[in-house]
Every structure is written in C-alpha cells, then in structure tokens.
Amino acid sequence: MISVKEAKEILIANCCKSQLIEVSLFDSLNLFLAEDIFAPINVPSFNQSAMDGYAFKFSDIESKITIIDEIAAGDLRDVEIKKGEAVRIFTGAKVPESCDTVVMQELTVVESGQLSVKDVGLKIGGNIREEGHQINQGDLALEKGTKINPAAIGFLASLGVVSIKVHQKPRVTILATGNELVKTGNTLQKGQVYESNTLMLQSALNNLDIEAETVFLIDDFEETKSAINKALDNSDLLILSGGISVGDYDFVKPALEENDVEQLFYKVKQKPGKPLFFGKKNKKLVFALPGNPAAALNCFYLYVQPAINIQLGNPKPFLVKTTLPINQSYKKKSGRAEFLKAFSNGNNVNLLEGQGSDVLLSFAKANCLVFLSDEIDNIEKGDLVEVHMLPG
Ligand SMILES: Nc1nc2c(c(=O)[nH]1)N[C@H]1C(S)=C(S)[C@@H](COP(=O)(O)OP(=O)(O)OC[C@H]3O[C@@H](n4cnc5c(N)ncnc54)[C@H](O)[C@@H]3O)O[C@H]1N2
Ligand code: MOO
C-alpha cells in the first residue's frame, strides 16, 4: 500500500493537459486560459466622460463659459472648443481633444447658455476616464492559467476578444456497480440501498462544469468488462464506483485488467478510501472509487478532481490547504492517514460526528477535511492541523 503523498506524486506524473481548443468567450466559463492574453486595444479607447455635465478648459474655471454644443455617448465627432467655451456632455461620451476637464451638472449653474462651475474640489482632468486608464494596448490582460469567471468574460469582451484558447473538457463516464442498488423513486427492500454515488459524483463534476454519462452495472464480470471497454471508447476519463475491494462479487479490478488498463496504483494508506484504483489506458484515465459513499467522495475530491484540473490547465489542481487549530482532541484508530469531515469558521476547525466511510451526513455539513497523515498518532485540542477546504 502506498502513502497519500506517493499516490499524489503518481497522479501528477500521469496526468497532463488535454488538447488545446479555441472556444467562444461565452463557452469559456469556468475553464482556464491556455495562453496569456495581451490587450489588443486601449480601454477605454478614447477619453471618456465619467459624468453627465460639461466639458471645458480648466483654465476657464473662474469665468463664465459659453456652451456651444452637446455630445452624447456614441457621438463620434471631435468638437473643437476655444477659450471660454464648453460643451454639454453625458456619461460615456467622448471628451473633445480640446477639453481637459468635466464638471458634473449638479455642481454648476447654467443661465442663458452660460456655464459657471461651482465645484471647489475640481482638478484638471477631473471626471475624465483617460484613454487606456484600465489597460493599455499590448499590456498583459489575463495570464495563462486564469480561471474564466463572469468578470473575466466581461473584461475580455470589453477588449474585443471573441474567442480564447483553453484545454478541452474531458468526456467522463461514471460506471456504478452493485446488485443492491436501487434508483431513487423506487421502493426499497431490506438488503437494498438507494443509489447515491452517481448523483453525488455527477454533481461534483457539475461544480467543475463537466458533464458525465452514467452507466449502472450488476455485479457480473462479463458485463463489467464490456461496459468498461465501451466507456474507454467513448470517454477520456472513467470513474467506477464500488466493486473494487476483494470480495467474490468485486469484479472491477479484474475487468480493468482484462481491458489492458495499466494499474498506476491500487490501495492507498488512507481512510476513507483505501481500495482506490488509479490506472491508464493510452491517455485515458481510470479511477475506481470504493463504493462506500463518503470514501467515494473523498477520493473524488483528493484525486479525480485534481486530475481533471490538471487536464483543464488549472495551475492549482488540489484542494486549497490551510493550517488551523483544532477544537477537540482525536485518537486515530487506523495506521492509515485520515481525512476527517470538519467545519471551519476560518479561525479554527471542528471535527463533525460520524466519520465512517459510509456516512454522508457529516460530509453534507462539512466545509473542509482535516488531514492527519499516517505518521500522526493522536492530536490534542489546540494542535495545528492541515485543513483541505472543500468546494462550495
Ligand atoms: N476483506 C476486506 N473487505 C473489505 C476491505 C478489505 O480491505 N478487506 N476494505 C473495505 C473498505 S476500506 C472499503 S472502502 C470497501 C470498498 O468496497 P467496494 O469498493 O468493493 O464497494 P462495494 O462493496 O461495492 O460497496 C461498499 C458499500 O458502499 C455501498 N455502495 C456501493 N455503491 C453505491 C452507490 N452507487 N450508491 C450508494 N451506496 C453504494 C454498498 O452498498 C456497500 O454498502 O470494502 C471494504 N471491505
Ligand atoms: O477505505 Mo474504506 O473507505 O475505509 O471504508
């Protein structure tokens, strides 16, 4: 059995960025920029009025000024004003080259077409957004690896960018095994459980904006083998749930072997999620997660999500880590590293009740996992512990 550290090293060594593609800006949400983007234009591309008011020469501030014209947003003319003249101007409009200041209309008096400026704090250049004040042409706009959020989409659109290069999302298939599984909406008999892992894993993938196909399998070697074969043809990443332990009805590992999936690791010294399998066929990644629901989700966040993040070009693929004092002492029960469901208020961290690998209740309430490495025995209240923040 390998340690968590070794498992992560093997993961990093075997995952790589997926193919580069060009997507329209609107389709890039939550993806990662695959190249630096430099501003193709100055933004704004002209001196822009920040207020509804009047544009004039600052040297005229003490005089009565004659209003000679009006410029609204979108008016492309460059009105020439002379000494003692001003133009009515509106927010977003192009400030004439011959004007150096804008006064907001609330701080003026206008009588018979004559403007008096009453803004005592006004300085030369006031209320003008200078050309290029947000960004100059040629400057680095957004760095490679930046996650595209709505603001980034708006910003890139303001630069006139139409499409960007990103790494392609993987096509994912989830294969869930287990004769005892019953889909929600059906009646449950003693000995059966409601199938929850595929909905949970699909939702975790949705958080990454990844869609997945789902296949349900009975515990049968031939069926498992042919479903894996088909999924390998149709997808870039396979997630199997259940059937990966050592029981007589656990067919996932032999079925992966029969499909020539190369084993990169099997079994990690961790709790929950010991019988985790990670493998590869050509460039396709295969994760077989333990069926126990909390173990499956734990393995998803610690290994599957980082693998997808690496494929997408996310420069920080793993869960964000921090160190916090823990609010209670804890006796480690296994010789394995433990990931404990916990809640942090930002200052300290509290372990939640119910740490079994079948228990999702605590996971549903958790916002982080406390990581205790296999070398740690016990912890005392107030000890500093490693905390991995869960996605919201
Ligand atoms: N002799 C040993 N037995 C077990 C070992 C071991 O080392 N030696 N390891 C234990 C550990 S640790 C884990 S974790 C589990 C993993 O078992 P499997 O991956 O084979 O998972 P299953 O047996 O199929 O299911 C386990 C558990 O989870 C429930 N389950 C499965 N799939 C779903 C689903 N889609 N939705 C909801 N619940 C699901 C299933 O009903 C079982 O209760 O092995 C231990 N055994
Ligand atoms: O590794 Mo299992 O998830 O501990 O029960």
Short mmCIF file of C-alpha atoms and ligand atoms in Angstrom, two decimals:
data_model
loop_
_atom_site.label_atom_id
_atom_site.label_comp_id
_atom_site.label_asym_id
_atom_site.label_seq_id
_atom_site.Cartn_x
_atom_site.Cartn_y
_atom_site.Cartn_z
CA MET A 1 0.00 0.00 0.00
CA ILE A 2 1.32 3.45 -0.87
CA SER A 3 1.02 6.68 1.13
CA VAL A 4 -1.21 9.63 0.20
CA LYS A 5 1.94 11.56 -0.75
CA GLU A 6 3.11 8.80 -3.09
CA ALA A 7 -0.37 8.47 -4.61
CA LYS A 8 -0.44 12.21 -5.37
CA GLU A 9 3.03 12.03 -6.93
CA ILE A 10 1.91 9.18 -9.20
CA LEU A 11 -1.21 11.15 -10.10
CA ILE A 12 0.80 14.25 -11.06
CA ALA A 13 3.26 12.18 -13.07
CA ASN A 14 0.48 10.57 -15.10
CA CYS A 15 -1.92 13.45 -15.77
CA CYS A 16 -1.35 16.05 -18.44
CA LYS A 17 -3.14 18.97 -20.03
CA SER A 18 -5.77 17.96 -22.57
CA GLN A 19 -5.89 19.09 -26.17
CA LEU A 20 -5.89 22.84 -26.93
CA ILE A 21 -9.08 24.17 -28.48
CA GLU A 22 -10.44 27.59 -29.31
CA VAL A 23 -13.83 28.40 -27.78
CA SER A 24 -16.08 31.43 -27.98
CA LEU A 25 -15.89 33.65 -24.94
CA PHE A 26 -19.39 32.68 -23.85
CA ASP A 27 -18.45 28.98 -23.82
CA SER A 28 -15.34 29.53 -21.71
CA LEU A 29 -16.93 29.97 -18.26
CA ASN A 30 -15.01 28.09 -15.54
CA LEU A 31 -12.29 26.95 -17.96
CA PHE A 32 -8.65 28.05 -17.67
CA LEU A 33 -6.81 30.29 -20.11
CA ALA A 34 -4.30 28.22 -22.06
CA GLU A 35 -2.32 31.29 -23.15
CA ASP A 36 -1.51 34.80 -21.94
CA ILE A 37 -3.87 37.38 -23.38
CA PHE A 38 -2.48 40.82 -24.27
CA ALA A 39 -4.78 43.79 -24.71
CA PRO A 40 -5.45 44.37 -28.42
CA ILE A 41 -6.70 47.93 -27.74
CA ASN A 42 -6.56 50.65 -25.07
CA VAL A 43 -9.54 50.51 -22.70
CA PRO A 44 -11.19 52.88 -22.80
CA SER A 45 -10.15 53.58 -26.36
CA PHE A 46 -10.84 57.35 -26.02
CA ASN A 47 -11.02 59.92 -23.22
CA GLN A 48 -14.44 59.21 -21.76
CA SER A 49 -16.68 61.38 -19.61
CA ALA A 50 -17.40 59.77 -16.22
CA MET A 51 -20.34 62.13 -15.52
CA ASP A 52 -23.29 63.89 -17.05
CA GLY A 53 -22.16 67.54 -17.07
CA TYR A 54 -19.98 69.90 -19.07
CA ALA A 55 -16.54 69.53 -20.67
CA PHE A 56 -14.37 72.65 -20.70
CA LYS A 57 -10.82 74.00 -20.38
CA PHE A 58 -9.72 74.00 -16.73
CA SER A 59 -8.09 77.42 -17.19
CA ASP A 60 -11.64 78.84 -17.65
CA ILE A 61 -12.87 77.56 -14.25
CA GLU A 62 -13.30 81.03 -12.75
CA SER A 63 -15.03 82.51 -15.83
CA LYS A 64 -18.48 82.39 -17.35
CA ILE A 65 -18.26 79.83 -20.15
CA THR A 66 -20.41 79.65 -23.29
CA ILE A 67 -21.98 76.27 -24.05
CA ILE A 68 -21.55 75.71 -27.78
CA ASP A 69 -22.58 72.12 -28.43
CA GLU A 70 -23.75 68.81 -26.96
CA ILE A 71 -22.03 65.41 -27.06
CA ALA A 72 -23.86 62.22 -26.14
CA ALA A 73 -22.40 58.71 -25.72
CA GLY A 74 -21.75 57.28 -29.17
CA ASP A 75 -21.29 60.71 -30.82
CA LEU A 76 -18.12 60.26 -32.86
CA ARG A 77 -17.41 63.96 -33.67
CA ASP A 78 -14.46 65.76 -32.17
CA VAL A 79 -15.93 69.19 -31.35
CA GLU A 80 -13.28 71.90 -31.22
CA ILE A 81 -13.77 74.36 -28.34
CA LYS A 82 -11.94 77.64 -27.89
CA LYS A 83 -11.06 79.53 -24.72
CA GLY A 84 -14.24 80.47 -22.83
CA GLU A 85 -16.30 77.68 -24.41
CA ALA A 86 -17.76 74.40 -23.12
CA VAL A 87 -19.85 71.51 -24.39
CA ARG A 88 -22.73 69.73 -22.69
CA ILE A 89 -21.56 66.14 -22.24
CA PHE A 90 -23.01 62.87 -20.96
CA THR A 91 -21.58 59.82 -19.18
CA GLY A 92 -19.66 57.56 -21.55
CA ALA A 93 -19.34 60.23 -24.27
CA LYS A 94 -16.05 61.06 -25.97
CA VAL A 95 -14.46 64.14 -24.39
CA PRO A 96 -13.28 66.56 -27.12
CA GLU A 97 -9.49 66.73 -27.51
CA SER A 98 -9.67 70.47 -26.76
CA CYS A 99 -11.27 69.89 -23.30
CA ASP A 100 -9.25 68.79 -20.28
CA THR A 101 -11.91 68.65 -17.54
CA VAL A 102 -15.54 67.64 -16.97
CA VAL A 103 -17.73 69.09 -14.22
CA MET A 104 -20.81 67.19 -13.03
CA GLN A 105 -24.01 69.07 -13.71
CA GLU A 106 -25.10 69.20 -10.04
CA LEU A 107 -22.07 71.45 -9.32
CA THR A 108 -22.81 74.04 -11.99
CA VAL A 109 -25.13 76.96 -12.62
CA VAL A 110 -26.33 77.50 -16.20
CA GLU A 111 -28.08 80.75 -17.15
CA SER A 112 -28.85 81.78 -20.73
CA GLY A 113 -26.37 79.31 -22.18
CA GLN A 114 -23.59 80.48 -19.82
CA LEU A 115 -21.91 77.97 -17.51
CA SER A 116 -20.48 78.76 -14.04
CA VAL A 117 -18.50 75.97 -12.37
CA LYS A 118 -19.23 75.60 -8.62
CA ASP A 119 -17.09 72.53 -7.87
CA VAL A 120 -14.40 73.79 -5.46
CA GLY A 121 -12.62 70.44 -5.35
CA LEU A 122 -12.41 70.00 -9.12
CA LYS A 123 -8.92 69.41 -10.53
CA ILE A 124 -7.61 69.44 -14.08
CA GLY A 125 -8.58 66.11 -15.72
CA GLY A 126 -11.47 65.70 -13.28
CA ASN A 127 -14.30 63.31 -14.27
CA ILE A 128 -12.43 62.11 -17.36
CA ARG A 129 -11.56 58.44 -17.73
CA GLU A 130 -8.36 58.71 -19.68
CA GLU A 131 -7.78 56.55 -22.73
CA GLY A 132 -6.07 53.32 -21.57
CA HIS A 133 -6.72 54.01 -17.87
CA GLN A 134 -7.96 50.41 -17.38
CA ILE A 135 -5.40 48.79 -19.67
CA ASN A 136 -3.09 49.84 -22.48
CA GLN A 137 -2.77 48.06 -25.82
CA GLY A 138 -0.06 45.39 -25.58
CA ASP A 139 -0.21 45.03 -21.79
CA LEU A 140 -0.81 41.61 -20.25
CA ALA A 141 -4.58 41.43 -19.75
CA LEU A 142 -5.02 37.95 -18.24
CA GLU A 143 -2.37 35.38 -17.51
CA LYS A 144 -2.31 31.78 -18.74
CA GLY A 145 -3.97 29.58 -16.11
CA THR A 146 -6.53 32.23 -15.08
CA LYS A 147 -9.94 30.75 -14.32
CA ILE A 148 -12.55 32.34 -16.55
CA ASN A 149 -15.26 33.81 -14.33
CA PRO A 150 -18.09 36.11 -15.45
CA ALA A 151 -15.96 39.22 -14.75
CA ALA A 152 -13.14 37.83 -16.91
CA ILE A 153 -15.63 37.18 -19.73
CA GLY A 154 -16.90 40.77 -19.44
CA PHE A 155 -13.36 42.15 -19.31
CA LEU A 156 -12.20 40.16 -22.36
CA ALA A 157 -15.34 41.21 -24.27
CA SER A 158 -14.50 44.86 -23.43
CA LEU A 159 -11.17 44.27 -25.17
CA GLY A 160 -12.97 42.98 -28.24
CA VAL A 161 -11.79 39.40 -27.69
CA VAL A 162 -14.13 36.94 -29.46
CA SER A 163 -12.62 33.55 -28.64
CA ILE A 164 -9.87 32.13 -26.43
CA LYS A 165 -7.68 29.05 -26.23
CA VAL A 166 -8.48 26.58 -23.46
CA HIS A 167 -7.86 22.92 -22.74
CA GLN A 168 -10.70 20.65 -23.78
CA LYS A 169 -13.01 19.29 -21.09
CA PRO A 170 -12.71 15.53 -20.66
CA ARG A 171 -15.66 13.33 -21.63
CA VAL A 172 -16.44 11.43 -18.45
CA THR A 173 -18.33 8.18 -17.88
CA ILE A 174 -19.40 7.08 -14.41
CA LEU A 175 -19.98 3.33 -14.03
CA ALA A 176 -21.74 2.27 -10.84
CA THR A 177 -21.71 -1.35 -9.76
CA GLY A 178 -23.81 -3.18 -7.18
CA ASN A 179 -26.77 -5.61 -7.19
CA GLU A 180 -28.06 -3.96 -4.03
CA LEU A 181 -28.54 -0.55 -5.63
CA VAL A 182 -32.00 0.85 -6.27
CA LYS A 183 -32.68 4.10 -8.08
CA THR A 184 -34.44 6.78 -6.02
CA GLY A 185 -38.15 6.90 -6.70
CA ASN A 186 -38.45 3.12 -6.33
CA THR A 187 -39.47 1.11 -3.27
CA LEU A 188 -36.60 -0.10 -1.12
CA GLN A 189 -36.46 -3.59 0.37
CA LYS A 190 -34.34 -4.71 3.30
CA GLY A 191 -30.94 -5.55 1.86
CA GLN A 192 -31.11 -2.83 -0.78
CA VAL A 193 -29.76 0.74 -0.69
CA TYR A 194 -30.68 3.78 -2.68
CA GLU A 195 -28.07 4.51 -5.31
CA SER A 196 -26.50 7.83 -4.34
CA ASN A 197 -22.94 7.82 -5.66
CA THR A 198 -23.68 8.66 -9.28
CA LEU A 199 -25.88 11.65 -8.42
CA MET A 200 -23.24 12.82 -5.94
CA LEU A 201 -20.33 12.40 -8.37
CA GLN A 202 -22.25 13.99 -11.23
CA SER A 203 -22.96 16.98 -9.01
CA ALA A 204 -19.31 17.24 -8.01
CA LEU A 205 -18.44 17.15 -11.74
CA ASN A 206 -21.09 19.79 -12.45
CA ASN A 207 -19.24 22.03 -9.99
CA LEU A 208 -16.34 21.81 -12.45
CA ASP A 209 -18.73 22.35 -15.38
CA ILE A 210 -18.14 18.79 -16.56
CA GLU A 211 -20.98 16.58 -17.70
CA ALA A 212 -20.90 12.81 -17.38
CA GLU A 213 -22.64 9.78 -18.83
CA THR A 214 -23.80 7.29 -16.23
CA VAL A 215 -23.95 3.50 -16.60
CA PHE A 216 -25.40 1.12 -14.00
CA LEU A 217 -23.99 -2.39 -13.76
CA ILE A 218 -24.93 -5.55 -11.94
CA ASP A 219 -22.13 -7.47 -10.21
CA ASP A 220 -21.13 -9.56 -13.20
CA PHE A 221 -17.64 -9.90 -14.64
CA GLU A 222 -18.59 -10.04 -18.34
CA GLU A 223 -20.99 -7.11 -18.06
CA THR A 224 -18.42 -5.04 -16.16
CA LYS A 225 -15.71 -5.91 -18.66
CA SER A 226 -17.74 -4.95 -21.74
CA ALA A 227 -19.09 -1.76 -20.11
CA ILE A 228 -15.50 -0.65 -19.34
CA ASN A 229 -14.49 -1.46 -22.91
CA LYS A 230 -17.32 0.67 -24.31
CA ALA A 231 -16.66 3.53 -21.88
CA LEU A 232 -12.97 3.56 -22.83
CA ASP A 233 -14.03 4.06 -26.46
CA ASN A 234 -16.43 6.89 -25.69
CA SER A 235 -14.70 8.87 -22.96
CA ASP A 236 -11.43 10.40 -21.76
CA LEU A 237 -11.92 9.65 -18.09
CA LEU A 238 -13.71 6.78 -16.35
CA ILE A 239 -14.98 6.83 -12.81
CA LEU A 240 -16.10 3.48 -11.43
CA SER A 241 -17.98 3.25 -8.16
CA GLY A 242 -17.94 0.13 -5.97
CA GLY A 243 -16.76 -3.43 -6.58
CA ILE A 244 -13.09 -2.57 -6.22
CA SER A 245 -12.41 -4.40 -2.94
CA VAL A 246 -11.51 -8.07 -2.54
CA GLY A 247 -14.93 -9.77 -2.25
CA ASP A 248 -16.15 -12.51 -4.59
CA TYR A 249 -18.51 -10.04 -6.29
CA ASP A 250 -15.92 -7.28 -6.73
CA PHE A 251 -15.25 -7.56 -10.49
CA VAL A 252 -13.92 -4.09 -11.26
CA LYS A 253 -10.19 -4.76 -10.89
CA PRO A 254 -10.11 -7.98 -12.97
CA ALA A 255 -12.36 -6.33 -15.58
CA LEU A 256 -9.94 -3.38 -15.82
CA GLU A 257 -7.03 -5.81 -16.19
CA GLU A 258 -8.89 -7.67 -18.97
CA ASN A 259 -9.26 -4.32 -20.75
CA ASP A 260 -5.49 -3.72 -20.55
CA VAL A 261 -5.87 -0.75 -18.24
CA GLU A 262 -2.41 -0.20 -16.76
CA GLN A 263 -2.51 -0.07 -12.95
CA LEU A 264 -0.72 3.02 -11.64
CA PHE A 265 -1.70 2.38 -8.04
CA TYR A 266 -4.16 0.26 -6.09
CA LYS A 267 -4.78 0.80 -2.36
CA VAL A 268 -3.69 3.91 -0.56
CA LYS A 269 -2.85 4.14 3.14
CA GLN A 270 -5.83 6.39 3.81
CA LYS A 271 -9.21 6.39 5.49
CA PRO A 272 -11.69 6.60 3.95
CA GLY A 273 -10.88 5.27 0.51
CA LYS A 274 -8.26 2.57 0.98
CA PRO A 275 -9.09 0.39 -2.05
CA LEU A 276 -8.75 3.25 -4.56
CA PHE A 277 -7.53 2.22 -8.03
CA PHE A 278 -5.89 4.60 -10.48
CA GLY A 279 -4.94 3.45 -13.96
CA LYS A 280 -4.47 4.49 -17.53
CA LYS A 281 -5.08 3.16 -21.00
CA ASN A 282 -3.40 5.21 -23.73
CA LYS A 283 -4.13 8.73 -22.46
CA LYS A 284 -7.41 7.78 -20.82
CA LEU A 285 -7.52 7.94 -17.04
CA VAL A 286 -9.41 5.42 -14.94
CA PHE A 287 -10.38 5.83 -11.29
CA ALA A 288 -12.14 3.02 -9.47
CA LEU A 289 -13.57 4.52 -6.29
CA PRO A 290 -14.64 2.44 -3.30
CA GLY A 291 -18.42 2.07 -3.14
CA ASN A 292 -18.78 3.43 0.37
CA PRO A 293 -20.28 6.86 -0.41
CA ALA A 294 -18.05 9.02 1.84
CA ALA A 295 -14.98 7.13 0.62
CA ALA A 296 -16.04 7.69 -3.00
CA LEU A 297 -16.50 11.45 -2.49
CA ASN A 298 -13.27 11.74 -0.51
CA CYS A 299 -11.37 10.07 -3.36
CA PHE A 300 -13.13 12.25 -5.90
CA TYR A 301 -12.01 15.48 -4.21
CA LEU A 302 -8.49 14.28 -3.49
CA TYR A 303 -7.60 12.53 -6.75
CA VAL A 304 -10.26 12.74 -9.51
CA GLN A 305 -10.90 16.47 -9.25
CA PRO A 306 -7.15 17.30 -9.29
CA ALA A 307 -6.68 15.04 -12.33
CA ILE A 308 -9.45 16.91 -14.18
CA ASN A 309 -7.99 20.23 -13.03
CA ILE A 310 -4.61 19.23 -14.46
CA GLN A 311 -6.29 18.30 -17.77
CA LEU A 312 -8.00 21.69 -17.84
CA GLY A 313 -4.75 23.54 -17.12
CA ASN A 314 -5.70 24.73 -13.62
CA PRO A 315 -2.35 25.72 -12.06
CA LYS A 316 -3.68 24.84 -8.57
CA PRO A 317 -5.31 21.44 -9.08
CA PHE A 318 -5.54 20.26 -5.45
CA LEU A 319 -7.93 21.42 -2.72
CA VAL A 320 -6.81 24.67 -1.09
CA LYS A 321 -4.83 23.87 2.07
CA THR A 322 -4.55 25.84 5.27
CA THR A 323 -3.37 25.22 8.85
CA LEU A 324 -5.74 25.80 11.78
CA PRO A 325 -6.00 24.92 15.48
CA ILE A 326 -8.39 22.03 16.11
CA ASN A 327 -11.15 22.36 18.70
CA GLN A 328 -11.03 18.83 20.13
CA SER A 329 -8.56 16.04 20.75
CA TYR A 330 -8.79 12.98 18.49
CA LYS A 331 -7.46 9.43 18.75
CA LYS A 332 -6.51 7.93 15.42
CA LYS A 333 -7.97 4.48 15.01
CA SER A 334 -6.03 3.25 12.00
CA GLY A 335 -2.44 3.14 10.86
CA ARG A 336 -3.63 5.00 7.75
CA ALA A 337 -3.75 8.70 7.01
CA GLU A 338 -7.22 10.05 7.82
CA PHE A 339 -9.36 12.65 6.12
CA LEU A 340 -11.92 13.82 8.69
CA LYS A 341 -15.09 15.70 7.83
CA ALA A 342 -14.95 19.04 9.63
CA PHE A 343 -16.29 22.57 9.75
CA SER A 344 -14.10 25.62 9.97
CA ASN A 345 -15.12 29.18 10.80
CA GLY A 346 -11.81 30.44 9.43
CA ASN A 347 -10.15 30.71 12.86
CA ASN A 348 -10.29 27.09 13.99
CA VAL A 349 -11.70 23.75 12.92
CA ASN A 350 -14.28 21.39 14.48
CA LEU A 351 -14.50 17.68 13.71
CA LEU A 352 -18.02 16.52 12.90
CA GLU A 353 -19.80 13.46 14.34
CA GLY A 354 -19.81 10.36 12.10
CA GLN A 355 -16.54 9.69 10.32
CA GLY A 356 -17.42 6.25 8.88
CA SER A 357 -16.73 5.73 5.19
CA ASP A 358 -20.46 5.08 4.67
CA VAL A 359 -21.57 8.31 6.39
CA LEU A 360 -22.58 11.20 4.13
CA LEU A 361 -24.46 13.20 6.78
CA SER A 362 -21.25 14.69 8.18
CA PHE A 363 -19.91 15.27 4.66
CA ALA A 364 -23.08 17.20 3.80
CA LYS A 365 -22.41 19.52 6.75
CA ALA A 366 -18.64 19.80 6.25
CA ASN A 367 -16.83 22.67 4.56
CA CYS A 368 -13.37 21.11 4.94
CA LEU A 369 -11.42 17.93 5.61
CA VAL A 370 -8.81 17.66 8.37
CA PHE A 371 -5.86 15.66 7.12
CA LEU A 372 -3.91 13.56 9.63
CA SER A 373 -1.00 11.84 7.91
CA ASP A 374 -0.21 8.17 8.59
CA GLU A 375 2.67 9.31 10.80
CA ILE A 376 0.42 11.22 13.23
CA ASP A 377 -0.97 9.17 16.17
CA ASN A 378 -3.20 11.40 18.23
CA ILE A 379 -3.96 15.08 18.32
CA GLU A 380 -4.77 17.34 21.24
CA LYS A 381 -7.21 20.23 21.39
CA GLY A 382 -5.42 23.36 20.12
CA ASP A 383 -2.93 21.46 17.94
CA LEU A 384 -2.39 22.91 14.48
CA VAL A 385 -3.74 20.59 11.78
CA GLU A 386 -3.70 20.54 7.98
CA VAL A 387 -7.09 21.53 6.59
CA HIS A 388 -8.23 20.98 2.98
CA MET A 389 -11.09 23.30 2.01
CA LEU A 390 -13.97 21.67 0.15
CA PRO A 391 -15.60 23.32 -2.85
CA GLY A 392 -18.81 25.20 -2.01
N1 LIG B 1 -11.92 -8.28 3.40
C1 LIG B 1 -11.89 -6.97 3.16
N2 LIG B 1 -13.05 -6.35 2.97
C2 LIG B 1 -13.04 -5.02 2.74
C3 LIG B 1 -11.83 -4.31 2.70
C4 LIG B 1 -10.62 -5.00 2.89
O1 LIG B 1 -9.52 -4.45 2.88
N3 LIG B 1 -10.71 -6.36 3.08
N4 LIG B 1 -11.85 -2.97 2.52
C5 LIG B 1 -13.05 -2.28 2.98
C6 LIG B 1 -13.02 -0.91 2.57
S1 LIG B 1 -11.87 0.05 3.37
C7 LIG B 1 -13.87 -0.39 1.65
S2 LIG B 1 -13.86 1.29 1.35
C8 LIG B 1 -14.84 -1.19 0.94
C9 LIG B 1 -14.87 -0.88 -0.55
O2 LIG B 1 -15.64 -1.83 -1.19
P1 LIG B 1 -16.05 -1.78 -2.71
O3 LIG B 1 -15.38 -0.68 -3.43
O4 LIG B 1 -15.91 -3.11 -3.27
O5 LIG B 1 -17.55 -1.31 -2.64
P2 LIG B 1 -18.86 -2.18 -2.55
O6 LIG B 1 -18.59 -3.41 -1.78
O7 LIG B 1 -19.45 -2.31 -3.89
O8 LIG B 1 -19.76 -1.20 -1.69
C10 LIG B 1 -19.40 -0.78 -0.41
C11 LIG B 1 -20.61 -0.13 0.25
O9 LIG B 1 -20.99 1.01 -0.47
C12 LIG B 1 -22.34 0.91 -0.91
N5 LIG B 1 -22.46 1.44 -2.26
C13 LIG B 1 -21.78 1.00 -3.33
N6 LIG B 1 -22.11 1.70 -4.43
C14 LIG B 1 -23.03 2.59 -4.04
C15 LIG B 1 -23.77 3.59 -4.72
N7 LIG B 1 -23.62 3.77 -6.03
N8 LIG B 1 -24.63 4.34 -4.02
C16 LIG B 1 -24.79 4.14 -2.68
N9 LIG B 1 -24.10 3.21 -1.99
C17 LIG B 1 -23.25 2.44 -2.64
C18 LIG B 1 -22.61 -0.57 -0.91
O10 LIG B 1 -23.96 -0.86 -0.83
C19 LIG B 1 -21.82 -1.03 0.29
O11 LIG B 1 -22.53 -0.81 1.45
O12 LIG B 1 -14.55 -2.55 1.10
C20 LIG B 1 -14.32 -2.93 2.46
N10 LIG B 1 -14.22 -4.37 2.55
O1 MOO B 2 -11.29 2.76 2.82
MO1 MOO B 2 -12.75 2.31 3.36
O2 MOO B 2 -13.34 3.73 2.67
O3 MOO B 2 -12.07 2.95 4.87
O4 MOO B 2 -14.06 2.05 4.33
#
